[in-house]
mmCIF file of C-alpha atoms in Angstrom:
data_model
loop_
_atom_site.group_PDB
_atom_site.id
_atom_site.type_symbol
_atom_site.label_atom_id
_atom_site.label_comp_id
_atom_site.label_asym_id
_atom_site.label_seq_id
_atom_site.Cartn_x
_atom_site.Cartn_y
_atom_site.Cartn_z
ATOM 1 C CA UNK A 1 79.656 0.172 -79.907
ATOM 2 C CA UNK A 2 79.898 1.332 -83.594
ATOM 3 C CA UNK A 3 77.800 4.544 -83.415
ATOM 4 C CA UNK A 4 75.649 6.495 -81.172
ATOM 5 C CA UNK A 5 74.101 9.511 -82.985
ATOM 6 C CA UNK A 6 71.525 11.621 -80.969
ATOM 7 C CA UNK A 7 70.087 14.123 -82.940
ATOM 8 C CA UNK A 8 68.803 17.604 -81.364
ATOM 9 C CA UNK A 9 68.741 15.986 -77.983
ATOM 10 C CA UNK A 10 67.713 18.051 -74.468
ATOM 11 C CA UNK A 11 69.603 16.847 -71.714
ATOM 12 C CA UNK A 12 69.266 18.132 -67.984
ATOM 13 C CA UNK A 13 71.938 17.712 -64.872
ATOM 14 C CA UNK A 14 70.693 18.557 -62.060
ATOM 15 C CA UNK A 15 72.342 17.680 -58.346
ATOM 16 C CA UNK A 16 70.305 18.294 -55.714
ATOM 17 C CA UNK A 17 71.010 20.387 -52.324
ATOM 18 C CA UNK A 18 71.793 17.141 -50.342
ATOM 19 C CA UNK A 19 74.516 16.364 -53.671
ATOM 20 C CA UNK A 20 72.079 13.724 -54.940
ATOM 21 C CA UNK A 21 73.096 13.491 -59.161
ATOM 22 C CA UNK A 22 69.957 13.141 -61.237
ATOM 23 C CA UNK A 23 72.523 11.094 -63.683
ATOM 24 C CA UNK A 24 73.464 8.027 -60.930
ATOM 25 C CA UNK A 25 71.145 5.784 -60.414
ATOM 26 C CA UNK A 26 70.643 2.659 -57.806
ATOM 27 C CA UNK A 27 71.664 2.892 -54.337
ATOM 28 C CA UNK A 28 70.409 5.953 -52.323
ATOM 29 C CA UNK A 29 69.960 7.649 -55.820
ATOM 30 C CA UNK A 30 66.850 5.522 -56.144
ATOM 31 C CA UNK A 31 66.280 2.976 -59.405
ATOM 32 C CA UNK A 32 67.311 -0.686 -59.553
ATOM 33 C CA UNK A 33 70.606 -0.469 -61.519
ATOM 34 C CA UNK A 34 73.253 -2.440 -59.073
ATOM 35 C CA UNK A 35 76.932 -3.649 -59.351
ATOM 36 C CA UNK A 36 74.947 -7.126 -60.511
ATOM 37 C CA UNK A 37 73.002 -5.123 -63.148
ATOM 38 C CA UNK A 38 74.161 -6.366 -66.730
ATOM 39 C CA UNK A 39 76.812 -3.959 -68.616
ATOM 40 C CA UNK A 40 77.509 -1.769 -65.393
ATOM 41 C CA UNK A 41 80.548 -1.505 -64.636
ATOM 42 C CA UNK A 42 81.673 -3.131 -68.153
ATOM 43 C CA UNK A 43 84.787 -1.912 -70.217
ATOM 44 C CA UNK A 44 83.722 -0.684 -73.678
ATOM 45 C CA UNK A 45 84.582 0.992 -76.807
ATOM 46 C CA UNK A 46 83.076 3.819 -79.068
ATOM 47 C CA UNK A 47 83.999 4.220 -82.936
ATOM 48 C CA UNK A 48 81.613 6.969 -82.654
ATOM 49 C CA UNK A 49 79.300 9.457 -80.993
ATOM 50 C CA UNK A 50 77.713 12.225 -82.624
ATOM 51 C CA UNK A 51 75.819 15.298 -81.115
ATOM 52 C CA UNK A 52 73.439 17.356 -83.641
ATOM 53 C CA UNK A 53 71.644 20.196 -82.808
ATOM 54 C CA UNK A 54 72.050 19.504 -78.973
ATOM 55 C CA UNK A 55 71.098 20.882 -75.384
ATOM 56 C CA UNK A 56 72.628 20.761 -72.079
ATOM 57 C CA UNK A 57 71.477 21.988 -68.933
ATOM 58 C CA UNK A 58 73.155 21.581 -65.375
ATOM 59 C CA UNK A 59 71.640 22.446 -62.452
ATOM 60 C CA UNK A 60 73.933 22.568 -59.611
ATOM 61 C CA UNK A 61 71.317 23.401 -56.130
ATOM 62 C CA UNK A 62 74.146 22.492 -53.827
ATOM 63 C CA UNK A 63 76.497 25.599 -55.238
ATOM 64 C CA UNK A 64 74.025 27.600 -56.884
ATOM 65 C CA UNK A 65 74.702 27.520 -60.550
ATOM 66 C CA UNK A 66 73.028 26.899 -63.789
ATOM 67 C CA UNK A 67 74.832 26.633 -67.276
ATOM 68 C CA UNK A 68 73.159 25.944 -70.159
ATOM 69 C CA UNK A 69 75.022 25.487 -73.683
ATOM 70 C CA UNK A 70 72.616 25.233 -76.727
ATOM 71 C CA UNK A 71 73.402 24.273 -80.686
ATOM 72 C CA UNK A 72 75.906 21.565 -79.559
ATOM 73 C CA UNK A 73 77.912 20.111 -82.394
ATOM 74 C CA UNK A 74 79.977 17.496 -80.716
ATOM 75 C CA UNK A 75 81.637 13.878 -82.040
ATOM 76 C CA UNK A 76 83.334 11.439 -79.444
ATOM 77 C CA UNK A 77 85.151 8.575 -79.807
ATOM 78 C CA UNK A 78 86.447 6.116 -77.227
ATOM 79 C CA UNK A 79 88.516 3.670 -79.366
ATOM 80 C CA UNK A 80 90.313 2.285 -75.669
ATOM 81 C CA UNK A 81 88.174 1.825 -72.577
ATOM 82 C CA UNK A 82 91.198 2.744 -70.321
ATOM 83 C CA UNK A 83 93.387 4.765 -72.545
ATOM 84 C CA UNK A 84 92.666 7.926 -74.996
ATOM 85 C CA UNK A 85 89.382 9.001 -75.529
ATOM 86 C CA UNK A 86 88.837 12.044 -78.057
ATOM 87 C CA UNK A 87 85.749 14.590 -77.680
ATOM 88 C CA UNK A 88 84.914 18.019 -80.453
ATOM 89 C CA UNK A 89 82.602 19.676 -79.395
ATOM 90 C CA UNK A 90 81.043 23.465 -80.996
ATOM 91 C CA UNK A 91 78.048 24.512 -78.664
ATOM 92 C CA UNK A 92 77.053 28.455 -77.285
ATOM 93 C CA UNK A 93 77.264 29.459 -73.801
ATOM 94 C CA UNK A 94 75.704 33.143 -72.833
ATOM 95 C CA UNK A 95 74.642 33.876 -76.450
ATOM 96 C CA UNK A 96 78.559 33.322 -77.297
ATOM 97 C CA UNK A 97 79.989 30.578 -79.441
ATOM 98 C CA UNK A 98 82.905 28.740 -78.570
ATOM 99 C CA UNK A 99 84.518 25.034 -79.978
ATOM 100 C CA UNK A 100 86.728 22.634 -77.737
ATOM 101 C CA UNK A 101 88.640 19.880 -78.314
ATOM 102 C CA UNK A 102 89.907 17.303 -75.369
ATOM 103 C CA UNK A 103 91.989 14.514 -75.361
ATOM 104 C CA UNK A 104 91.927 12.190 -72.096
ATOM 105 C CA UNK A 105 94.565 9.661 -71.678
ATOM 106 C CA UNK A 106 92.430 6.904 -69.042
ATOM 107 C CA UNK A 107 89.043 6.751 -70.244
ATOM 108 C CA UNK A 108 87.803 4.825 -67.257
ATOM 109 C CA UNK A 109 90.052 6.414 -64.562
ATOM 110 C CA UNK A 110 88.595 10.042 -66.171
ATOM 111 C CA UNK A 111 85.014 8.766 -65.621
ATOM 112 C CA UNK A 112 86.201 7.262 -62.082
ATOM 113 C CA UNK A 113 86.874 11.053 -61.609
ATOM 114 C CA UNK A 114 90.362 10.310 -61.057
ATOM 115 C CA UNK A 115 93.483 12.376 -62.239
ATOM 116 C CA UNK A 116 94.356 11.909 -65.968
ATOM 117 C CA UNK A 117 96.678 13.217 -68.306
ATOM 118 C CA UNK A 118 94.499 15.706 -70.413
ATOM 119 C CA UNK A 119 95.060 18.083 -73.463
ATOM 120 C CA UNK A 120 92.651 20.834 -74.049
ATOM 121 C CA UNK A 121 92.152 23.400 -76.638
ATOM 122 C CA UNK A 122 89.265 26.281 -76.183
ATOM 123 C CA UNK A 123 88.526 29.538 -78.770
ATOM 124 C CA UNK A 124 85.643 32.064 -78.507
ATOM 125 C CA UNK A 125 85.956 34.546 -81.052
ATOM 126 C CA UNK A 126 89.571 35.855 -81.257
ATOM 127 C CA UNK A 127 90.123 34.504 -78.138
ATOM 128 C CA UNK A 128 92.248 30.887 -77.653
ATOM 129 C CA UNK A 129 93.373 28.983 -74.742
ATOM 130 C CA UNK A 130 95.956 25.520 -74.203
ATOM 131 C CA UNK A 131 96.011 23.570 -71.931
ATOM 132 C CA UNK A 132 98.690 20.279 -71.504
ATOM 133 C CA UNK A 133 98.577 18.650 -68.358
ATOM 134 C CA UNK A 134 96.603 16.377 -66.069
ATOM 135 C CA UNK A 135 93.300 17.362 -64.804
ATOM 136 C CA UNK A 136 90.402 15.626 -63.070
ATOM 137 C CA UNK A 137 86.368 16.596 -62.535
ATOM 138 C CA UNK A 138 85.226 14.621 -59.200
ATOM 139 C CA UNK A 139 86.238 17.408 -57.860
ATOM 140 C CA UNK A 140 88.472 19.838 -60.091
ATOM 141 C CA UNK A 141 91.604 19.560 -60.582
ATOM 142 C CA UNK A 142 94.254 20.567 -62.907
ATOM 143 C CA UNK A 143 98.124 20.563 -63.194
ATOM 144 C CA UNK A 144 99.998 21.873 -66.475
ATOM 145 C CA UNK A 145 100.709 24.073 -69.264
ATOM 146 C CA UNK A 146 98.641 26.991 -69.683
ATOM 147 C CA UNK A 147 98.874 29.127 -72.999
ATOM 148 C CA UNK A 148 96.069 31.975 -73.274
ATOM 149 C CA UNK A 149 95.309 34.667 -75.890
ATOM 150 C CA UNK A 150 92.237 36.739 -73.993
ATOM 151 C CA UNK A 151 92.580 39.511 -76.636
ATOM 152 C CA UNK A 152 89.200 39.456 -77.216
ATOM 153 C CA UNK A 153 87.920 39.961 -73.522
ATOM 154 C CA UNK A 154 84.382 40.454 -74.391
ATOM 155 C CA UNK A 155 84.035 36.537 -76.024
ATOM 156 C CA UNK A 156 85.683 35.418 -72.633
ATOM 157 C CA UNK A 157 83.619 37.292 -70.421
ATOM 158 C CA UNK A 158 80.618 36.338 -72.025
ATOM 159 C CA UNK A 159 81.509 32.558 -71.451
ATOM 160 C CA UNK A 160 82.049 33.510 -67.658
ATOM 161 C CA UNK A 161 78.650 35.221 -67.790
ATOM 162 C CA UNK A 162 80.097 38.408 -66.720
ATOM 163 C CA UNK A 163 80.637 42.052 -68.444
ATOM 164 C CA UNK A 164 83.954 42.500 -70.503
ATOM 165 C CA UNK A 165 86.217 44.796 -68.260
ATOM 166 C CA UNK A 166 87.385 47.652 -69.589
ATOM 167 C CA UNK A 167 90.818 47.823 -69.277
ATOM 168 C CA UNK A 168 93.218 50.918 -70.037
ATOM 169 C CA UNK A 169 95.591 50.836 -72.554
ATOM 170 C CA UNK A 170 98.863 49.281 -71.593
ATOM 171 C CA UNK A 171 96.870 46.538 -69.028
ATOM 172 C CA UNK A 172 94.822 44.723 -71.500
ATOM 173 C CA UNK A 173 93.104 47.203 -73.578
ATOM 174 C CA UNK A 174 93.814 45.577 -76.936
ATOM 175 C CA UNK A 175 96.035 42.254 -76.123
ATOM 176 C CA UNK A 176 96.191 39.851 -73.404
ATOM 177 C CA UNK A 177 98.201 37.064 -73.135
ATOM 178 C CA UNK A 178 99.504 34.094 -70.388
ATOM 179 C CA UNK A 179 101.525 31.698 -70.373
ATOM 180 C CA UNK A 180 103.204 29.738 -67.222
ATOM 181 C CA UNK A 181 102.411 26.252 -64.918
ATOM 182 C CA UNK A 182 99.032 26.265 -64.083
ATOM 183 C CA UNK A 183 97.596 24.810 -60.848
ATOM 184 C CA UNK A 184 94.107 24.105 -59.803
ATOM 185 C CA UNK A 185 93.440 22.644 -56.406
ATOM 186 C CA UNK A 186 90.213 20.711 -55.216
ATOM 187 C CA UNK A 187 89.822 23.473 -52.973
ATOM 188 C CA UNK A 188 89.313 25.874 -55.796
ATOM 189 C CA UNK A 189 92.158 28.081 -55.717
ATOM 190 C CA UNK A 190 94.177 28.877 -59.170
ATOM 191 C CA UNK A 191 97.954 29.087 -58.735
ATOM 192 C CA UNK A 192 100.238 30.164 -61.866
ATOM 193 C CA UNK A 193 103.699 29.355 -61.675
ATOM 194 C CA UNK A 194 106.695 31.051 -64.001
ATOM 195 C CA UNK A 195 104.288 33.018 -65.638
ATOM 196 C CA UNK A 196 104.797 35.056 -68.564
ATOM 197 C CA UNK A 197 101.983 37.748 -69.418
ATOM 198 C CA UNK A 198 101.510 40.743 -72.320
ATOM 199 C CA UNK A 199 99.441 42.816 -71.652
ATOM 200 C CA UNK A 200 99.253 45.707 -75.303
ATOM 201 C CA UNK A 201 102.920 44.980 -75.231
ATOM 202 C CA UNK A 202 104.562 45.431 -72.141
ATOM 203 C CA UNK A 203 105.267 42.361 -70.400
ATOM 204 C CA UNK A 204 105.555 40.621 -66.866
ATOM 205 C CA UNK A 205 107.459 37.670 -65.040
ATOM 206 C CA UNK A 206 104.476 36.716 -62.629
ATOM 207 C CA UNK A 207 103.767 34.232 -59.814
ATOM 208 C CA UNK A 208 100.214 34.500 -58.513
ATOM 209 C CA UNK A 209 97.975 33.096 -56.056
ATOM 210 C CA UNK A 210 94.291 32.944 -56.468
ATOM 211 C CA UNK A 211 91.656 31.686 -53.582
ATOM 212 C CA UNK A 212 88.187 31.334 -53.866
ATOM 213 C CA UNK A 213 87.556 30.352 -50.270
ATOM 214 C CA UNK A 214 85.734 33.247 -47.762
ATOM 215 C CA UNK A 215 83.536 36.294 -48.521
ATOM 216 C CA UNK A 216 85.397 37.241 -51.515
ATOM 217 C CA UNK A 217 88.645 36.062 -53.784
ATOM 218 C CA UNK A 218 91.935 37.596 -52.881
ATOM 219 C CA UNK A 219 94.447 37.331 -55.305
ATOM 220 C CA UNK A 220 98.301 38.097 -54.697
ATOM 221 C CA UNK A 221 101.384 37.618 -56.535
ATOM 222 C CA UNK A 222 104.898 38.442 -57.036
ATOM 223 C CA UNK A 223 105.462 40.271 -60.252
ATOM 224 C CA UNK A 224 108.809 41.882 -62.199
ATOM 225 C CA UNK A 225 108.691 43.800 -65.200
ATOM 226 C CA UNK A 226 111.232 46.232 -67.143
ATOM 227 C CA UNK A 227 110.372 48.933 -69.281
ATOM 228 C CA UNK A 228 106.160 49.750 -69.168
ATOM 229 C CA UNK A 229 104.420 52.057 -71.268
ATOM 230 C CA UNK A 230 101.894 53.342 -69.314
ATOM 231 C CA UNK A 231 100.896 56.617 -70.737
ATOM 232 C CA UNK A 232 97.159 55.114 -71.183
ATOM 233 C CA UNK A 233 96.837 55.407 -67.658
ATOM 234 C CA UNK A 234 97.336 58.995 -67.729
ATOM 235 C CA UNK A 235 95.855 60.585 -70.817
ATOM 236 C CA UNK A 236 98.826 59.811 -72.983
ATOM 237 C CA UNK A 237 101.761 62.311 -72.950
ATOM 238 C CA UNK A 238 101.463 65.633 -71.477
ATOM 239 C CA UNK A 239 99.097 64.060 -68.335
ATOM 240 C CA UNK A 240 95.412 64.666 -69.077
ATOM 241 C CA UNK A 241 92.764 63.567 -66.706
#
């Protein structure tokens, strides 16, 4: 394929309660596209897809969820049908902008929902976050380097759909950052291995465990730091309030 160019499409995901995917058709899912349909199932390349002025919505009635990214900007290519495949992408999420960039290194094994190596690079406003690794989306998975600058919480948060915390000085306040091995399960959990984090200049050696599983996260970890200032915590020098 030379070039695919869609422009200002509207595109809508949806899987049902019963995990039916509005996006596979034949078999249960309903349609007439088999094994023995023509092209299915064919190896192909891609000098060139290109996104203008897009719309995405998935619908997720099995979990509960709904994302919806507007004003997508995004070019793909797929020069090898089992090796690298490269995808740019600008779009908003929550009324906040945001550009990626992803590199997959099996194509076909990625769409097979299998475990590829995977580079990823994600900013929202100051904010910036790298990830080098292998990951996988049938279900989630991820293994790798993680480097984050969350400085600017409130461009994260508003990707997450949730309020920016408001963090004391010393903890966050002005400067975040994480870096360390970075596991995600199928299960959900996040684990972060030989972590390093800043948080308005002190810093912490950090090993944490995060499940998702139950009524509510719990998150523990193991964590040694030196020297903290943590006068923000009381009202600066003097105590306070």
């Amino acid at each position: 394929i030379t070039g695919i160019e869609a422009i200002a499409p509207r595109i809508l995901l949806e899987r049902s309660a019963k995990g039916q995917e509005n996006w596979v058709f034949g078999g249960s899912s309903g349609g007439e596209v088999t094994t023995a349909t023509p092209g299915v199932g064919k190896p192909f390349t891609m000098d060139k897809a290109i996104f203008s002025g897009g719309a995405l919505t998935f619908i997720d009635h099995k979990a509960g969820t709904r994302v919806e990214l507007t004003q997508i900007e995004a070019a793909v290519t797929i020069p090898d049908y089992v090796g690298r495949a490269q995808m740019d992408m600008a779009a908003v999420m929550n009324g906040q902008a945001f550009k990626a960039a992803m590199t997959v290194g099996a194509f076909q094994k990625f769409l097979d929902g299998r475990v590829v190596p995977m580079d990823l690079v994600l900013t929202a406003g100051k904010a910036d976050l790298a990830f080098s690794g292998r990951a996988g989306h049938a279900p989630l998975e991820a293994e790798g380097d993680l480097t984050a600058d969350m400085g600017d919480l409130a461009a994260v948060a508003a990707l997450a759909g949730a309020a920016a915390p408001k963090l004391p000085e010393g903890m966050g306040a002005r400067d975040v950052q994480v870096k360390g091995k970075l596991t995600v399960t199928s299960k959900g959990s996040l684990h972060l291995r030989g972590g390093a984090v800043g948080l308005d200049g002190n810093s912490f050696a950090m090993d944490a465990d995060l499940t998702t599983a139950g009524e509510r996260p719990k998150l523990s970890a193991t964590v040694t730091a030196g020297a903290l200032d943590l006068a923000g915590l009381s009202g600066g020098e003097g105590g306070g309030s």
